[in-house]
Amino acid sequence: MSRRAATPTSIGHEPRLSIGKTGGPAATIRGVTTDFPAATILGYPRIGPGRELKHALESYWAGRTGRAALEEAGRRLRAQTWARLHELGLRAPGALPSNTFSQYDHVLDAAVAVGAVPERYRGAADPYFAMARGADGLPPLRMTKWFDTNYHYIVPEIGPRTAFAASPDKPLAELAEARALGHATRPVLLGPVTLLRLARAAPGAPGGFSPLDRLDDLLDVYGELLSALAPHAAWVQLDEPIAVVDGGSPALRHAYRRLAALTARPRLLVATYFGDAGDALPALAVAPVDGIAVDLTHGVPRNLGLFEGRTIVGGVVSGRDVWRTDPDAARALLAAAGATAVGTSCSLLHVPYTLRGESALPESSKAASPESSEPASPESSKAASPESSEPAGRESSKAGLPEGLAFAEEKVAEVVSLAALGPKEGPLPQRPRAAGTLGVESRAPYAAREQAQRDLGLPPLPVTTIGSFPQTGELRAARAAVAAGRLPLAGYEARIEEEIARVIAEQEALGLDVLVHGEPERNDMVQYFAEHLDGFAVTRNGWVQSYGSRCTRPPILHGDVRRPAPITVRWATHAQSLTARPVKGMLTGPVTIVAWSFVRPDLPLRDVTLQVADAVREEVRDLQAAGIRIIQVDEPALRELLPLRKEEQEEYLAWAVAAYRRATSAASPGTQIHTHLCYSDAAEVLSAVDALDADVTSIEAARSAFAVAGFDRGIGPGVYDIHSPRVPERDEIESRLRAALATIHPSRLWVNPDCGLKTRTYDEVRAALSNVVAAAGAVRQSVR
Ligand SMILES: CN1c2c(nc(N)[nH]c2=O)NC[C@@H]1CNc1ccc(C(=O)N[C@@H](CCC(=O)N[C@@H](CCC(=O)N[C@@H](CCC(=O)O)C(=O)O)C(=O)O)C(=O)O)cc1
Ligand SMILES: N[C@@H](CCS)C(=O)O
Ligand SMILES: [Zn+2]
């Protein structure tokens, strides 16, 4: 059955060409002609290849530059991006996306575009950044993970009285800007159902209210946005990743029936991604939307046949990993899906810009040879270092890394070349499945551990921190200097020891009970470990936006993981030598290491994670042998990796818990194991958190009300939000602690911030922690 696509109101039809001429504007595949371009991408990184946006933002926030400079930086980045994408072959009208740039976050932009700006921010000097970061004593909106990625979005607040109003200025301005540069772009908007499903009920909304209750009101506004765009764009992309999550179909059906029925509208491409949208496709298909983008990296979704005769963008080039696309497998997927255009599986926001300049990546897994000319530095790739070698009889996932990799630019080239090749029937790729039983290891029963840990001599309500202390510019500059060969490694290490001494002295002066060394030697809590483990490579400039101006360089886990030597022991023991109070050893857990890396695709994720768990276990054993009595194994990404579909969650949680327990199983009863989770709505995985069997769990609780009742081991609900520069008052911390005591026994309650302090300044940290210690002291008096 073939449906006729709606005719755009004011744009004439483009001339039609066959697929294979991706420089042309239209495609004919499997007899279907569409004016949708043959090759496209769903979105692109925006932080800038040299992190230009980060620098412009931080300079603006620090008051060093004005708004005009920030806007100019954005304009320059957009122009560069479109020019580069055009050069790479995305030349047909509508092939280039626009409105994918954001000064901070695309979900916040979507909230602004529909007028969902809470009243309390409207009077701020800069309401946009006040919502993103807080201002004048006003806390920011919450931030949370974007689906199962390591990108964080700002959570819109929508209530029964939110006065929606269309503000199409940003997408219109970007369209005009692109057009002036000679590009006819396809504006991208976050879809209405995803926007509402990701929003939270505004404070004060009546119980039972859900933002989705406002769908009809919001659709009116989307109608206005689409009519405003219609005269200027043939196609508009509406992103509905919520289509891959259970339970979205009725709202999607309703929304797209209404939007597709609009008389003045551009053609609508509904983009589904981050998984298999099969269940939602019938709902979208009953609406006469003009095209659908599907993520084919999880296989071909059921029900895609319902879109026959319409544009189907086959997302065969993954936006979530850095591996080259196998052209035969991709063409077979395109054929099986009946795709009429080739695309990325999702936006390329989640991968670095380009492989160009990554000269330090190992040429092949066998490049880990003594001939390597890499200088030993805190930035060097372990896979390129002389000590590293492949375990006998086991293989790396890619014969040669650079040739096996594709970052954003290389992925765009893949999309273009696949569109030229077109679909071709063939065997569909198979994903590796975990086989074999999972052994879950156990420590001694908690009661015995508690007894064995008594000699730690901790007071009730012990005060601690999550690990990192401020990462100063001076530390970062020192690391950059070692990497550039300007500072000898020994000088750098002496500097780190000095910093540890400072961090210990600060904590003793503040009166904390369990100290940390402050993690000054770490560029990042995952990258640092990757640099010291075999099987990983790290990039020089492979930055990926994490939130706002903050980025990470996800390591590339390409081979079998092994720990050639202790990693953290020297820093932890140095710290412990400086104080009589216990120092917590600080490790990143196996689930988080794999979650925040690009992981080899040839082994099941479960098996890779268990290899990492073995490496962490060796570190736990060595810390313990060196006299460290408290060891924290952080798992902030436990929730993030939870599969979006319920049917897959149980299996994941079972192996995630098993990996954590394997990593901590070397701890004797007298060694106190802590874990830390943050950002996530941990309530959804509470029984798995409990199953980690840590002696103490610190958890984000400052931004989201989190019920930690029911834990019968140590629990530290974060007493303030470290993501904001705001210093919490002593009274406010005290009342949080008293509230926690309503459900947590005083012998179980720990006192800590909700995450590490690396993004804060020493002034902020001193002020905040001194209030924390004072509040804990006051509450302690009443529970003794
Ligand atoms: C806890 N979080 C983390 C997540 N993922 C991770 N992989 N790591 C995490 O910690 N996900 C969830 C959250 C997200 N939160 C954050 C918080 C903070 C950052 C952050 O601050 N990122 C830094 C970069 C960190 C880093 O790699 N630093 C390096 C390099 C620093 C650098 O830019 N060097 C300069 C030269 C410096 C100079 O001369 O002054 C350069 O290379 O040009 C280091 O410290 O050595 C950021 O700035 O964005 C991220 C996620
Ligand atoms: N130990 C880490 C955890 C961050 S989630 C830190 O303190 O930064
Ligand atoms: Zn954290």
XYZ file of C-alpha atoms in Angstrom, residues 39-716:
678
model
C 21.829 10.600 2.536
C 21.434 12.473 5.795
C 22.396 12.578 9.443
C 20.010 13.127 12.335
C 22.239 15.613 14.151
C 25.828 16.637 14.756
C 28.149 17.571 17.637
C 28.014 21.243 18.550
C 30.717 21.795 21.168
C 33.172 22.537 18.314
C 36.128 20.522 17.003
C 38.413 22.511 19.333
C 35.707 22.844 22.040
C 35.126 26.422 20.861
C 31.641 26.526 22.396
C 32.987 25.397 25.776
C 35.548 28.191 25.775
C 33.019 30.790 24.615
C 30.491 29.728 27.262
C 32.957 29.658 30.134
C 34.331 33.025 29.115
C 30.796 34.464 28.975
C 29.815 32.977 32.336
C 32.987 34.338 33.921
C 32.078 37.797 32.606
C 35.202 37.987 30.450
C 33.168 38.349 27.256
C 29.657 39.524 26.435
C 26.634 37.942 24.789
C 27.670 39.165 21.340
C 30.891 37.117 21.505
C 28.961 34.029 22.600
C 26.491 34.423 19.754
C 29.276 35.006 17.254
C 31.005 31.797 18.425
C 27.749 29.890 17.795
C 27.318 31.437 14.358
C 30.873 30.527 13.413
C 30.430 26.933 14.600
C 27.196 26.463 12.677
C 28.714 27.867 9.498
C 31.791 25.640 9.855
C 29.636 22.580 10.517
C 27.383 23.078 7.505
C 30.373 23.808 5.258
C 32.195 20.688 6.428
C 29.125 18.466 6.058
C 28.542 19.856 2.575
C 32.164 19.142 1.710
C 31.724 15.571 2.986
C 28.877 15.043 0.532
C 25.632 16.085 2.257
C 24.618 18.430 -0.526
C 20.994 17.741 -1.372
C 18.351 20.174 -0.107
C 17.228 18.997 3.305
C 20.234 16.716 3.838
C 21.791 19.069 6.354
C 19.994 19.365 9.682
C 19.599 22.758 11.341
C 18.471 23.810 14.824
C 20.730 21.040 16.156
C 23.076 23.645 17.579
C 22.401 24.589 21.173
C 24.083 26.997 23.532
C 23.514 24.540 26.364
C 21.004 21.771 25.703
C 18.491 20.881 22.997
C 15.769 19.831 25.462
C 16.025 23.208 27.169
C 15.813 24.820 23.715
C 12.653 22.824 23.021
C 11.113 23.982 26.302
C 11.923 27.586 25.369
C 10.491 27.109 21.859
C 7.103 26.190 23.374
C 7.181 28.805 26.129
C 7.723 26.358 29.003
C 9.876 28.769 31.011
C 8.883 28.572 34.697
C 7.749 31.893 36.094
C 10.571 32.100 38.654
C 13.227 32.352 35.938
C 11.512 34.972 33.831
C 12.932 37.910 35.795
C 16.529 36.611 35.735
C 19.141 38.594 33.819
C 19.544 35.607 31.512
C 16.568 33.236 31.963
C 18.082 30.578 29.656
C 21.277 30.157 31.645
C 19.409 30.674 34.923
C 17.372 27.552 34.070
C 20.511 25.687 33.033
C 22.855 26.697 35.836
C 20.927 28.643 38.465
C 21.330 32.354 39.227
C 20.990 34.777 42.131
C 20.157 32.125 44.682
C 17.786 30.437 42.235
C 18.657 26.748 41.831
C 18.787 25.474 38.251
C 16.260 23.101 36.750
C 17.169 19.457 37.275
C 19.514 17.706 34.930
C 19.367 14.039 34.075
C 20.602 11.480 31.586
C 19.340 11.593 27.999
C 17.975 8.062 27.556
C 20.802 5.533 27.975
C 23.566 7.955 26.971
C 26.160 9.897 28.958
C 24.638 13.186 27.730
C 22.614 15.136 30.295
C 19.593 17.255 29.501
C 17.785 19.894 31.492
C 14.439 18.559 32.699
C 11.601 20.912 31.684
C 8.934 21.675 34.262
C 5.384 21.630 33.004
C 2.302 22.210 35.100
C -1.428 22.566 34.510
C -0.978 26.312 34.091
C 2.208 26.422 32.009
C 1.354 29.040 29.391
C 2.598 27.432 26.183
C 3.424 29.862 23.383
C 5.271 29.218 20.141
C 8.724 30.838 19.841
C 10.054 29.747 16.455
C 12.844 32.364 16.422
C 15.738 29.976 16.901
C 14.888 27.408 14.208
C 13.877 30.215 11.848
C 17.105 32.113 12.451
C 19.209 29.006 11.841
C 17.297 28.240 8.645
C 17.877 31.776 7.385
C 21.508 31.710 8.440
C 22.069 28.450 6.562
C 20.183 29.670 3.525
C 22.355 32.779 3.394
C 25.332 30.422 3.264
C 23.750 28.472 0.402
C 22.337 25.524 2.355
C 18.684 24.416 2.327
C 18.451 22.691 5.698
C 15.981 20.485 7.515
C 15.117 21.953 10.916
C 15.095 19.481 13.785
C 12.684 19.891 16.678
C 12.304 17.682 19.702
C 8.935 15.988 19.224
C 6.008 16.891 21.492
C 5.570 13.430 23.019
C 9.231 13.061 23.926
C 9.273 16.596 25.332
C 6.326 15.877 27.609
C 7.515 12.407 28.633
C 10.904 13.834 29.628
C 9.399 16.777 31.519
C 8.477 16.650 35.183
C 5.362 18.001 36.791
C 5.996 21.590 37.899
C 6.292 22.025 41.665
C 2.847 22.619 43.114
C 1.040 20.658 40.401
C -1.800 18.605 41.855
C -1.048 14.957 42.630
C -1.826 12.769 39.659
C -0.963 15.511 37.161
C 1.348 14.403 34.381
C 2.916 16.727 31.789
C 1.426 14.427 29.146
C -2.006 15.702 30.246
C -1.083 18.868 28.363
C -0.505 17.118 25.026
C -3.380 18.818 23.197
C -2.314 22.275 24.341
C 1.241 21.563 23.299
C 0.131 20.274 19.904
C -1.505 23.636 19.223
C 1.888 25.221 19.746
C 3.674 22.653 17.582
C 1.123 23.447 14.883
C 2.175 27.092 15.087
C 5.877 26.175 15.011
C 5.370 24.000 11.960
C 3.366 26.651 10.120
C 6.077 29.195 10.874
C 8.690 26.856 9.390
C 6.610 25.715 6.414
C 7.421 28.629 4.088
C 11.140 28.063 4.587
C 11.710 24.317 4.883
C 10.480 21.408 2.777
C 10.999 18.924 5.581
C 11.069 19.184 9.358
C 12.443 16.413 11.553
C 10.596 15.731 14.788
C 12.710 13.665 17.166
C 10.727 11.075 19.094
C 13.258 8.767 20.750
C 10.551 8.018 23.305
C 9.157 5.700 20.589
C 11.713 3.079 21.646
C 10.534 3.155 25.269
C 7.559 1.097 26.406
C 4.162 2.697 26.585
C 4.433 5.655 24.217
C 2.175 4.553 21.390
C -1.218 6.106 22.262
C 0.277 9.570 22.711
C 2.340 9.242 19.526
C -0.719 8.147 17.537
C -2.754 11.055 18.798
C 0.015 13.618 18.336
C 0.953 12.689 14.799
C -2.611 12.314 13.618
C -3.140 15.889 14.686
C 0.141 17.260 13.324
C -0.130 15.426 10.025
C -3.641 16.814 9.559
C -2.396 20.399 9.656
C -3.004 22.191 6.402
C 0.001 24.493 6.490
C 2.914 22.319 7.305
C 6.204 21.066 5.935
C 6.726 17.364 5.323
C 7.269 15.562 8.575
C 10.066 13.116 9.262
C 9.563 11.444 12.637
C 12.940 10.279 13.938
C 12.969 7.334 16.328
C 16.276 6.232 17.798
C 18.220 4.547 20.599
C 16.584 1.210 19.912
C 13.888 -0.734 18.197
C 10.783 1.381 17.597
C 8.807 -1.607 16.312
C 6.012 -1.345 18.870
C 5.424 2.352 18.178
C 5.502 2.118 14.379
C 1.827 1.158 13.882
C 0.864 4.215 15.939
C 2.985 6.494 13.787
C 1.971 4.783 10.568
C -1.730 5.486 11.024
C -0.888 9.171 10.880
C 0.010 10.393 7.401
C 3.481 11.562 8.416
C 5.747 11.665 5.396
C 8.716 9.764 6.667
C 10.196 7.805 9.478
C 13.807 7.452 10.593
C 14.601 4.168 12.274
C 17.619 2.916 14.154
C 18.757 -0.211 12.300
C 21.748 -0.875 14.548
C 19.479 -3.052 16.670
C 18.149 -4.953 13.651
C 15.131 -4.221 11.474
C 12.122 -3.156 13.553
C 8.873 -5.018 13.204
C 6.039 -3.187 11.430
C 8.277 -1.117 9.192
C 6.346 -2.433 6.190
C 3.525 -0.115 7.281
C 5.619 2.749 5.923
C 5.966 1.345 2.443
C 5.579 4.174 -0.047
C 6.889 6.756 2.364
C 10.357 7.944 3.189
C 12.214 5.477 5.388
C 15.582 6.691 6.612
C 17.595 3.607 7.518
C 19.882 4.450 10.431
C 22.686 2.021 9.664
C 25.625 4.181 10.674
C 25.730 4.117 14.436
C 25.724 7.424 16.282
C 26.566 5.643 19.513
C 29.875 3.968 18.783
C 33.128 4.676 16.997
C 33.457 1.539 14.895
C 33.501 1.599 11.137
C 30.291 0.418 9.496
C 30.493 -2.873 7.635
C 29.132 -1.865 4.205
C 27.762 -5.299 3.323
C 25.895 -5.623 6.598
C 24.614 -2.058 6.298
C 23.379 -2.599 2.753
C 21.625 -5.798 3.799
C 19.891 -3.919 6.612
C 18.833 -1.149 4.235
C 17.408 -3.744 1.876
C 15.570 -5.621 4.628
C 14.128 -2.386 6.000
C 12.986 -1.116 2.606
C 14.911 2.061 3.333
C 14.590 4.928 0.874
C 17.445 6.947 2.370
C 20.559 6.286 4.408
C 21.138 7.930 7.747
C 22.787 7.733 11.125
C 21.057 5.729 13.830
C 20.716 8.893 15.962
C 22.415 12.272 16.182
C 26.224 12.154 16.015
C 26.245 14.232 19.219
C 27.578 11.229 21.113
C 30.783 10.692 19.134
C 33.895 12.863 18.723
C 34.353 15.084 15.670
C 37.133 13.460 13.718
C 39.921 10.936 13.672
C 42.180 13.500 12.031
C 44.901 14.399 14.473
C 44.550 11.193 16.496
C 48.060 10.114 15.641
C 48.566 8.451 19.035
C 46.021 5.723 18.416
C 47.759 2.374 18.084
C 48.222 1.389 14.453
C 47.091 -2.111 15.292
C 46.698 -4.230 18.378
C 50.196 -5.526 17.685
C 51.491 -1.941 17.687
C 51.917 -2.293 21.415
C 55.557 -2.958 20.856
C 58.801 -1.737 22.392
C 59.396 0.309 19.225
C 56.511 2.586 20.187
C 57.760 6.156 20.139
C 55.028 7.446 22.462
C 56.413 9.393 25.411
C 55.247 8.101 28.782
C 52.756 10.707 29.918
C 49.518 10.908 31.826
C 47.791 11.349 28.475
C 49.421 8.503 26.592
C 47.439 5.563 25.296
C 48.121 2.425 27.276
C 47.533 0.375 24.171
C 50.463 2.190 22.589
C 52.771 1.765 25.555
C 55.696 -0.606 25.722
C 54.283 -2.657 28.593
C 51.073 -3.560 26.868
C 50.579 -6.799 24.971
C 47.730 -9.013 23.844
C 47.001 -11.997 26.071
C 48.013 -15.171 24.251
C 45.382 -16.585 21.977
C 42.967 -13.670 22.314
C 42.254 -11.001 19.816
C 41.560 -7.340 19.759
C 38.217 -6.458 18.163
C 39.868 -4.525 15.347
C 43.052 -5.391 13.542
C 44.152 -1.777 13.316
C 42.519 0.895 15.398
C 42.515 3.984 13.226
C 41.354 1.962 10.207
C 38.684 0.292 12.301
C 37.306 3.555 13.651
C 34.920 6.224 12.466
C 34.141 9.423 14.356
C 31.493 11.931 13.249
C 33.166 13.146 10.061
C 34.112 9.638 9.003
C 30.571 8.501 9.721
C 29.161 11.203 7.480
C 31.416 9.926 4.695
C 30.092 6.414 5.350
C 26.481 7.596 5.057
C 27.265 9.300 1.764
C 29.054 6.290 0.339
C 26.335 3.854 1.453
C 23.730 6.026 -0.238
C 25.759 5.829 -3.414
C 26.002 2.044 -3.160
C 22.337 1.584 -2.255
C 20.688 -1.395 -0.547
C 21.693 -4.936 -1.402
C 20.205 -8.116 -0.050
C 22.533 -10.210 2.050
C 22.926 -11.822 5.447
C 21.908 -9.584 8.333
C 24.501 -8.928 11.038
C 24.196 -10.906 14.267
C 24.930 -9.350 17.649
C 27.010 -11.461 20.039
C 24.874 -13.030 22.788
C 26.138 -13.811 26.236
C 26.343 -17.512 26.910
C 27.250 -19.447 30.020
C 26.079 -19.031 33.559
C 26.820 -16.057 35.691
C 28.508 -16.707 39.030
C 27.506 -14.144 41.643
C 30.170 -13.824 44.307
C 29.425 -13.041 47.941
C 31.348 -11.467 50.777
C 30.809 -12.454 54.410
C 27.319 -11.599 55.783
C 26.859 -7.913 56.577
C 26.587 -8.476 60.315
C 30.051 -10.066 60.356
C 31.456 -7.275 58.216
C 29.949 -4.616 60.438
C 31.566 -6.247 63.432
C 34.940 -6.518 61.680
C 34.770 -2.831 60.698
C 34.064 -1.515 64.224
C 37.725 -0.766 64.799
C 37.545 1.945 62.168
C 36.241 3.936 65.129
C 33.790 6.067 63.169
C 31.313 8.352 64.965
C 27.572 8.180 64.248
C 26.690 10.085 61.057
C 30.255 9.989 59.689
C 31.041 12.834 57.315
C 32.815 12.081 54.064
C 32.978 13.246 50.453
C 32.536 11.377 47.198
C 36.176 11.499 46.150
C 37.253 14.341 43.912
C 38.348 17.757 45.162
C 38.577 20.783 42.836
C 40.504 20.119 39.642
C 42.430 23.346 39.421
C 43.576 24.952 36.169
C 47.091 24.458 37.427
C 46.648 20.660 37.647
C 45.142 20.542 34.165
C 47.935 22.713 32.811
C 50.527 20.435 34.446
C 48.987 17.394 32.741
C 48.947 19.211 29.420
C 52.595 20.150 29.969
C 53.609 16.512 30.548
C 51.741 15.443 27.424
C 53.561 18.142 25.447
C 56.928 17.075 26.894
C 57.390 20.383 28.731
C 57.228 18.877 32.235
C 58.999 15.678 33.301
C 56.762 12.964 34.703
C 58.617 13.005 38.034
C 57.936 16.727 38.463
C 54.257 16.147 37.707
C 54.006 13.306 40.208
C 55.638 15.421 42.913
C 53.035 18.093 42.168
C 50.239 15.515 42.600
C 51.675 14.443 45.961
C 51.671 18.080 47.079
C 48.054 18.415 46.012
C 47.127 15.301 47.971
C 48.812 16.757 51.057
C 46.784 19.930 50.598
C 43.525 17.984 50.221
C 44.253 15.956 53.369
C 45.109 19.109 55.340
C 41.895 20.812 54.146
C 39.783 17.861 55.270
C 41.477 17.590 58.648
C 40.950 21.296 59.220
C 37.291 20.977 58.265
C 36.818 17.967 60.558
C 35.722 15.277 58.139
C 35.708 11.706 59.434
C 36.603 9.642 56.369
C 39.074 11.410 54.120
C 39.839 11.093 50.413
C 42.991 11.853 48.468
C 40.994 14.112 46.127
C 41.693 12.390 42.767
C 44.058 15.162 41.535
C 45.917 12.686 39.309
C 42.784 11.910 37.282
C 41.786 13.735 34.139
C 38.535 11.787 34.351
C 37.265 8.945 36.506
C 37.026 6.562 33.533
C 39.722 7.820 31.179
C 42.345 7.646 33.932
C 41.701 3.946 34.521
C 41.579 3.287 30.776
C 45.027 4.854 30.448
C 46.343 2.322 32.934
C 44.637 -0.812 31.664
C 45.552 -2.922 28.663
C 42.832 -3.238 26.044
C 41.956 0.473 25.965
C 43.097 3.324 23.766
C 42.478 6.968 24.543
C 42.187 9.932 22.212
C 43.960 13.279 22.193
C 40.949 15.314 21.164
C 37.980 12.937 21.083
C 35.745 15.214 23.155
C 32.061 14.438 23.536
C 29.645 16.824 25.263
C 28.467 15.574 28.639
C 26.426 18.622 29.667
C 26.616 22.334 28.910
C 30.285 23.172 28.523
C 31.518 19.932 30.120
C 32.997 17.187 27.991
C 34.657 13.805 28.336
C 36.929 11.814 26.051
C 35.408 8.326 26.162
C 38.164 5.725 25.935
C 38.062 3.037 23.257
C 37.870 -0.449 24.727
C 39.127 -2.515 21.811
C 40.938 -5.520 23.272
C 40.997 -7.870 26.210
C 41.223 -5.894 29.437
C 44.043 -6.545 31.869
C 45.634 -4.568 34.672
C 49.390 -4.722 34.173
C 50.238 -2.964 37.470
C 48.576 -1.268 40.455
C 46.970 2.031 39.466
C 45.833 3.974 42.521
C 47.768 2.367 45.345
C 50.615 4.874 45.456
C 48.266 7.853 45.719
C 46.008 6.250 48.326
C 48.917 5.132 50.500
C 50.586 8.532 50.215
C 47.342 10.137 51.435
C 46.978 7.602 54.260
C 50.571 8.246 55.376
C 49.641 11.883 56.048
C 46.749 11.330 58.451
C 45.558 9.134 61.301
C 41.990 9.252 59.989
C 40.907 6.586 57.503
C 41.432 7.450 53.834
C 39.015 5.949 51.326
C 40.610 4.327 48.280
C 38.740 5.443 45.199
C 37.951 3.281 42.174
C 35.569 3.398 39.249
C 33.358 0.336 38.934
C 33.248 -2.006 35.942
C 29.766 -1.032 34.741
C 30.661 2.651 34.716
C 33.965 2.022 32.940
C 32.199 0.222 30.094
C 29.237 2.632 30.075
C 31.507 5.628 29.517
C 33.777 3.960 26.970
C 33.243 2.944 23.353
C 33.174 -0.819 23.711
C 34.313 -3.498 21.260
C 31.285 -4.898 19.437
C 32.559 -8.448 18.987
C 31.965 -9.638 22.557
C 28.776 -9.447 24.625
C 28.855 -6.373 26.875
C 28.407 -8.677 29.853
C 31.645 -10.495 29.130
C 33.597 -7.298 28.544
C 32.289 -5.904 31.844
C 33.339 -9.035 33.704
C 36.870 -8.643 32.316
C 36.928 -5.082 33.630
C 35.582 -6.351 36.958
C 38.573 -8.683 37.231
C 40.943 -5.752 36.730
C 39.130 -3.699 39.395
C 39.221 -6.683 41.757
C 42.994 -6.786 41.497
C 43.151 -3.122 42.435
C 40.835 -3.699 45.419
C 43.077 -6.531 46.564
C 46.227 -4.390 46.287
C 44.694 -1.400 48.072
C 43.612 -3.670 50.886
C 47.064 -5.278 51.072
C 48.563 -1.789 51.295
C 46.497 -1.062 54.424
C 43.593 0.901 52.946
C 40.574 -0.033 55.081
C 37.810 1.748 53.153
C 37.446 1.400 49.392
C 34.796 3.106 47.283
C 33.895 1.557 43.955
C 31.782 4.122 42.104
C 28.947 2.993 39.856
C 27.230 6.226 38.780
C 26.333 4.678 35.420
C 24.491 1.648 36.797
C 21.123 3.166 35.936
C 22.301 4.653 32.652
C 22.982 1.283 31.040
C 19.561 -0.052 32.013
C 17.945 -1.158 28.731
C 15.093 1.090 27.664
C 12.788 -1.901 27.097
C 11.535 -3.556 30.285
C 11.902 -7.059 28.871
C 15.698 -6.660 28.704
C 16.232 -5.041 32.102
C 16.337 -8.068 34.367
C 19.133 -9.743 32.434
C 21.194 -6.537 32.440
C 20.763 -5.929 36.159
C 21.798 -9.502 36.916
C 25.146 -9.178 35.145
C 25.745 -5.598 36.286
C 25.335 -6.682 39.911
C 27.495 -9.761 39.304
C 30.263 -7.587 37.821
C 30.215 -5.221 40.792
C 30.266 -8.089 43.250
C 33.108 -9.724 41.396
C 35.060 -6.444 41.529
C 34.571 -6.124 45.295
C 34.719 -9.786 46.232
C 38.394 -9.641 47.215
C 37.552 -7.331 50.135
C 37.851 -9.029 53.504
C 35.103 -8.458 56.102
C 37.153 -5.733 57.797
C 37.468 -3.708 54.583
C 34.548 -1.345 54.220
C 33.246 -1.163 50.656
C 31.425 1.982 49.590
C 29.636 2.659 46.361
C 28.343 5.873 44.841
C 25.581 6.537 42.335
C 24.550 9.915 41.038
C 22.329 11.686 38.509
C 20.225 8.685 37.908
C 16.793 8.034 39.108
C 18.230 5.278 41.256
C 14.785 4.480 42.627
C 14.186 2.509 39.434
C 17.055 0.158 40.189
C 16.863 0.192 43.964
C 16.798 -3.558 44.395
C 19.903 -3.869 42.199
C 21.653 -1.161 44.245
C 20.813 -3.157 47.337
C 22.089 -6.323 45.650
C 25.512 -4.701 45.143
C 25.863 -5.479 48.854
C 28.137 -2.484 49.515
C 28.648 -1.596 53.175
C 27.866 2.051 52.427
C 25.999 3.544 49.448
C 26.091 7.262 48.694
C 23.423 8.390 46.369
C 22.217 11.545 44.662
C 19.328 12.860 46.662
C 19.742 16.610 46.703
C 17.985 17.402 43.438
C 15.483 14.596 43.326
C 13.479 13.453 46.285
C 14.711 9.930 46.721
C 13.320 7.470 49.209
C 16.215 5.553 50.661
C 14.172 3.871 53.307
C 14.579 0.133 53.515
C 18.363 0.033 53.232
C 19.778 -1.927 56.130
C 23.391 -1.064 55.443
C 25.126 2.323 55.441
C 23.475 4.973 53.300
C 24.542 8.520 52.469
